[in-house]
XYZ file of N, CA and C in Angstrom:
405
model
N 0.855 -1.180 0.000
C 0.000 0.000 0.000
C 0.895 1.236 0.000
N 0.563 2.228 -0.846
C 1.355 3.436 -0.959
C 0.434 4.644 -0.945
N 0.693 5.573 -0.059
C -0.063 6.824 0.030
C -1.579 6.607 0.062
N -2.035 5.576 0.737
C -3.470 5.377 0.895
C -4.127 4.627 -0.228
N -3.383 4.217 -1.222
C -3.983 3.398 -2.280
C -3.027 2.274 -2.629
N -3.576 1.237 -3.156
C -2.779 0.067 -3.482
C -2.492 0.056 -4.978
N -1.209 -0.090 -5.319
C -0.804 -0.125 -6.716
C -1.093 -1.526 -7.258
N -1.808 -1.599 -8.380
C -2.060 -2.918 -8.964
C -0.747 -3.622 -9.300
N -0.720 -4.903 -9.169
C 0.484 -5.700 -9.380
C 1.083 -5.459 -10.759
N 0.251 -5.403 -11.789
C 0.758 -5.221 -13.152
C 1.353 -3.827 -13.374
N 1.056 -2.869 -12.497
C 1.574 -1.504 -12.635
C 2.691 -1.201 -11.642
N 3.014 -2.133 -10.782
C 3.988 -1.879 -9.720
C 5.363 -1.519 -10.279
N 5.827 -2.237 -11.288
C 7.155 -1.965 -11.854
C 7.192 -0.577 -12.491
N 6.159 -0.237 -13.238
C 6.097 1.086 -13.864
C 6.020 2.173 -12.807
N 5.285 1.921 -11.737
C 5.159 2.899 -10.657
C 6.510 3.126 -9.979
N 7.269 2.041 -9.738
C 8.590 2.172 -9.117
C 9.540 2.966 -10.025
N 9.494 2.701 -11.335
C 10.346 3.456 -12.274
C 9.974 4.938 -12.268
N 8.680 5.209 -12.211
C 8.215 6.598 -12.158
C 8.709 7.283 -10.885
N 8.589 6.606 -9.753
C 9.053 7.169 -8.479
C 10.567 7.395 -8.513
N 11.304 6.446 -9.114
C 12.757 6.600 -9.232
C 13.098 7.816 -10.102
N 12.378 8.007 -11.193
C 12.600 9.165 -12.067
C 12.316 10.463 -11.334
N 11.250 10.483 -10.538
C 10.944 11.680 -9.743
C 12.057 11.982 -8.753
N 12.590 10.947 -8.114
C 13.678 11.141 -7.152
C 14.923 11.677 -7.850
N 15.237 11.141 -9.033
C 16.396 11.627 -9.790
C 16.204 13.075 -10.227
N 14.997 13.400 -10.641
C 14.706 14.781 -11.033
C 14.860 15.729 -9.847
N 14.386 15.321 -8.694
C 14.523 16.152 -7.491
C 15.994 16.357 -7.144
N 16.797 15.301 -7.269
C 18.233 15.409 -6.984
C 18.908 16.361 -7.968
N 18.598 16.223 -9.251
C 19.188 17.107 -10.254
C 18.770 18.555 -10.035
N 17.527 18.764 -9.638
C 17.049 20.123 -9.363
C 17.804 20.719 -8.184
N 17.986 19.935 -7.123
C 18.740 20.412 -5.958
C 20.175 20.747 -6.339
N 20.792 19.895 -7.159
C 22.176 20.148 -7.592
C 22.271 21.429 -8.419
N 21.308 21.642 -9.279
C 21.312 22.846 -10.108
C 21.140 24.098 -9.260
N 20.237 24.038 -8.297
C 19.998 25.187 -7.427
C 21.224 25.464 -6.560
N 21.926 24.407 -6.148
C 23.087 24.571 -5.273
C 24.289 25.167 -5.999
N 24.338 25.036 -7.316
C 25.468 25.596 -8.074
C 25.421 27.115 -8.046
N 26.600 27.688 -8.080
C 26.692 29.143 -8.184
C 26.647 29.471 -9.669
N 25.465 29.589 -10.201
C 25.282 29.786 -11.637
C 25.355 31.264 -11.976
N 26.291 31.610 -12.831
C 26.409 32.969 -13.330
C 26.313 32.909 -14.848
N 25.282 33.499 -15.418
C 25.168 33.442 -16.879
C 26.313 34.207 -17.531
N 26.760 33.716 -18.667
C 27.847 34.406 -19.364
C 27.306 35.672 -20.027
N 28.183 36.610 -20.149
C 27.801 37.883 -20.756
C 27.749 37.733 -22.273
N 26.679 38.198 -22.840
C 26.526 38.161 -24.290
C 27.038 39.483 -24.845
N 27.964 39.398 -25.773
C 28.497 40.602 -26.404
C 28.207 40.528 -27.894
N 27.675 41.589 -28.403
C 27.311 41.658 -29.817
C 28.300 42.582 -30.517
N 28.905 42.093 -31.597
C 29.857 42.915 -32.344
C 29.304 43.242 -33.732
N 30.094 43.970 -34.498
C 29.676 44.408 -35.832
C 29.301 43.231 -36.734
N 30.134 42.191 -36.712
C 29.864 41.031 -37.565
C 28.536 40.374 -37.203
N 28.274 40.273 -35.914
C 27.019 39.659 -35.474
C 25.827 40.478 -35.969
N 25.927 41.797 -35.871
C 24.832 42.650 -36.334
C 24.653 42.535 -37.846
N 25.754 42.434 -38.583
C 25.647 42.256 -40.037
C 24.990 40.915 -40.367
N 25.340 39.871 -39.611
C 24.711 38.564 -39.832
C 23.221 38.624 -39.516
N 22.877 39.330 -38.438
C 21.457 39.492 -38.110
C 20.729 40.165 -39.263
N 21.354 41.179 -39.840
C 20.717 41.935 -40.921
C 20.597 41.112 -42.197
N 21.495 40.159 -42.396
C 21.435 39.341 -43.610
C 20.445 38.183 -43.482
N 19.905 37.993 -42.307
C 18.898 36.953 -42.090
C 17.632 37.309 -42.868
N 17.014 36.356 -43.547
C 15.789 36.658 -44.308
C 14.650 37.201 -43.442
N 14.678 36.898 -42.148
C 13.624 37.374 -41.247
C 13.917 38.750 -40.653
N 15.039 39.361 -41.023
C 15.413 40.665 -40.458
C 14.409 41.734 -40.882
N 14.210 42.687 -39.982
C 13.285 43.779 -40.293
C 13.884 44.682 -41.374
N 13.006 45.436 -42.030
C 13.469 46.373 -43.060
C 14.391 47.427 -42.456
N 14.080 47.869 -41.231
C 14.913 48.885 -40.574
C 16.328 48.362 -40.346
N 16.440 47.107 -39.902
C 17.761 46.531 -39.659
C 18.527 46.369 -40.970
N 17.844 45.951 -42.006
C 18.483 45.800 -43.317
C 18.981 47.145 -43.833
N 18.157 48.196 -43.693
C 18.575 49.544 -44.128
C 19.752 50.038 -43.299
N 19.697 49.816 -41.984
C 20.793 50.256 -41.118
C 22.091 49.545 -41.497
N 22.012 48.253 -41.770
C 23.208 47.498 -42.159
C 23.786 48.031 -43.463
N 22.922 48.399 -44.391
C 23.393 48.953 -45.665
C 24.093 50.294 -45.435
N 23.535 51.133 -44.569
C 24.173 52.418 -44.251
C 25.535 52.204 -43.601
N 25.633 51.204 -42.732
C 26.916 50.911 -42.083
C 27.914 50.404 -43.120
N 27.483 49.510 -43.993
C 28.383 48.997 -45.046
C 28.856 50.111 -45.970
N 27.968 51.063 -46.270
C 28.319 52.175 -47.157
C 29.177 53.220 -46.459
N 29.336 53.116 -45.149
C 30.151 54.061 -44.401
C 29.411 55.300 -43.952
N 28.112 55.358 -44.172
C 27.332 56.525 -43.767
C 27.086 56.585 -42.271
N 27.050 55.432 -41.644
C 26.812 55.347 -40.204
C 27.667 54.234 -39.620
N 27.791 54.261 -38.304
C 28.380 53.127 -37.595
C 27.250 52.441 -36.834
N 27.506 51.230 -36.378
C 26.476 50.554 -35.581
C 26.205 51.333 -34.300
N 27.228 52.004 -33.775
C 27.010 52.815 -32.575
C 26.026 53.934 -32.869
N 26.100 54.523 -34.064
C 25.136 55.555 -34.461
C 23.721 54.989 -34.473
N 23.579 53.760 -34.965
C 22.262 53.118 -35.007
C 21.749 52.907 -33.587
N 22.623 52.423 -32.707
C 22.232 52.186 -31.314
C 21.903 53.500 -30.621
N 22.630 54.555 -30.970
C 22.378 55.872 -30.372
C 21.126 56.535 -30.927
N 20.513 55.934 -31.945
C 19.249 56.443 -32.464
C 19.367 57.503 -33.536
N 20.486 57.565 -34.254
C 20.615 58.539 -35.336
C 19.735 58.177 -36.523
N 19.288 56.941 -36.575
C 18.276 56.484 -37.534
C 17.221 55.747 -36.719
N 16.112 55.416 -37.370
C 15.085 54.658 -36.667
C 15.695 53.357 -36.165
N 15.632 53.153 -34.855
C 16.266 51.983 -34.272
C 15.471 50.725 -34.629
N 16.127 49.759 -35.256
C 15.442 48.515 -35.595
C 14.952 47.790 -34.341
N 13.851 47.086 -34.486
C 13.258 46.367 -33.352
C 14.248 45.374 -32.745
N 15.056 44.726 -33.582
C 16.013 43.742 -33.072
C 17.032 44.405 -32.148
N 17.501 45.573 -32.529
C 18.486 46.270 -31.699
C 17.819 46.822 -30.448
N 16.596 47.304 -30.585
C 15.851 47.781 -29.419
C 15.725 46.664 -28.379
N 15.448 45.445 -28.836
C 15.325 44.309 -27.923
C 16.658 43.974 -27.263
N 17.756 44.050 -28.016
C 19.074 43.793 -27.436
C 19.413 44.829 -26.370
N 19.129 46.091 -26.668
C 19.398 47.167 -25.702
C 18.552 46.959 -24.448
N 17.274 46.632 -24.629
C 16.377 46.424 -23.491
C 16.824 45.243 -22.635
N 17.446 44.245 -23.264
C 17.915 43.069 -22.531
C 19.245 43.327 -21.832
N 19.845 44.492 -22.061
C 21.110 44.828 -21.404
C 22.322 44.170 -22.033
N 22.223 43.828 -23.298
C 23.332 43.181 -23.996
C 24.457 44.186 -24.208
N 25.698 43.729 -24.006
C 26.867 44.581 -24.243
C 27.219 44.556 -25.722
N 27.542 45.702 -26.238
C 27.940 45.815 -27.635
C 29.448 46.014 -27.690
N 30.130 45.174 -28.457
C 31.574 45.281 -28.662
C 31.780 45.724 -30.103
N 31.568 46.989 -30.327
C 31.564 47.508 -31.693
C 32.936 48.019 -32.090
N 33.212 47.932 -33.376
C 34.485 48.419 -33.898
C 34.567 49.922 -33.708
N 35.758 50.364 -33.508
C 35.988 51.787 -33.298
C 36.770 52.315 -34.489
N 36.312 53.418 -35.033
C 37.013 54.021 -36.164
C 38.269 54.729 -35.660
N 39.238 54.976 -36.525
C 40.432 55.706 -36.097
C 40.090 57.067 -35.485
N 39.101 57.744 -36.033
C 38.709 59.044 -35.485
C 38.170 58.887 -34.065
N 37.388 57.853 -33.826
C 36.865 57.618 -32.484
C 37.995 57.289 -31.510
N 39.018 56.547 -31.985
C 40.164 56.255 -31.122
C 40.895 57.537 -30.743
N 41.086 58.436 -31.737
C 41.766 59.706 -31.454
C 40.976 60.531 -30.447
N 39.658 60.576 -30.622
C 38.825 61.341 -29.690
C 38.903 60.754 -28.285
N 38.867 59.426 -28.184
C 38.946 58.789 -26.870
C 40.299 59.050 -26.224
N 41.369 59.003 -27.017
C 42.701 59.268 -26.477
C 42.816 60.709 -26.011
N 42.250 61.633 -26.766
C 42.304 63.044 -26.378
C 41.526 63.280 -25.093
N 40.392 62.613 -24.938
C 39.600 62.777 -23.722
C 40.304 62.162 -22.521
N 41.032 61.059 -22.746
C 41.693 60.375 -21.641
C 42.999 61.055 -21.239
N 43.536 61.896 -22.102
C 44.811 62.542 -21.822
C 44.630 63.616 -20.753
N 45.572 63.680 -19.832
C 45.506 64.691 -18.781
C 46.082 66.001 -19.298
N 45.436 67.081 -18.931
C 45.964 68.388 -19.298
C 47.080 68.814 -18.347
N 47.128 68.197 -17.194
C 48.057 68.664 -16.162
C 49.079 67.586 -15.811
N 49.711 66.979 -16.825
C 50.735 65.970 -16.561
C 51.839 66.503 -15.663
N 52.205 67.778 -15.866
C 53.312 68.316 -15.093
C 52.992 68.394 -13.606
N 51.716 68.438 -13.258
C 51.346 68.466 -11.847
C 51.600 67.125 -11.174
N 51.699 66.087 -11.947
C 51.878 64.746 -11.399
C 53.324 64.285 -11.523
N 54.218 65.157 -11.881
C 55.612 64.779 -11.989
C 55.966 64.367 -13.403
N 56.287 63.120 -13.583
C 56.754 62.644 -14.887
C 55.621 62.612 -15.909
N 55.967 62.730 -17.181
C 54.948 62.651 -18.226
C 54.422 61.218 -18.349
N 53.358 61.058 -19.140
C 52.748 59.745 -19.287
C 53.668 58.754 -19.998
N 54.550 59.218 -20.854
C 55.410 58.314 -21.599
C 56.863 58.733 -21.439
N 57.715 57.768 -21.159
C 59.138 58.053 -21.063
C 59.760 58.179 -22.450
N 59.007 57.805 -23.465
C 59.533 57.852 -24.825
C 59.362 59.220 -25.467
N 58.572 60.065 -24.861
C 58.341 61.383 -25.451
C 59.332 62.391 -24.876
N 59.462 63.521 -25.552
C 60.365 64.573 -25.104
C 59.627 65.643 -24.313
N 58.462 65.293 -23.776
C 57.659 66.284 -23.068
C 58.289 66.723 -21.753
N 59.233 66.006 -21.239
C 59.790 66.353 -19.935
C 61.165 66.841 -20.106
């Protein structure tokens, strides 16, 4: 007798297998919960966005944005920043908190370097580079 009812003899083996499967599932669930699970970070780069745009199911906005990027009129960062109508696919990625690892143009590198450069190197003693003649 089990839980107030009697298992028919012809079903006893199947019932035991079912109970064993439930016990294994419970064990696996406990093991999964006990793990320190950290999802990996998803990073989307230029190539991934171009592949998304070449998909037959891509929206017209994404296809147009990809063409503008290929033609050099925009960068993917411009698309993400909303300089054109943001495609639904990119809107969903942004809403999901996906990190974008986008290519940087030489001009963007120069701007970033200029912003990162200190105006007051002399206040800190030595210059940033020992290879320069600034000191």
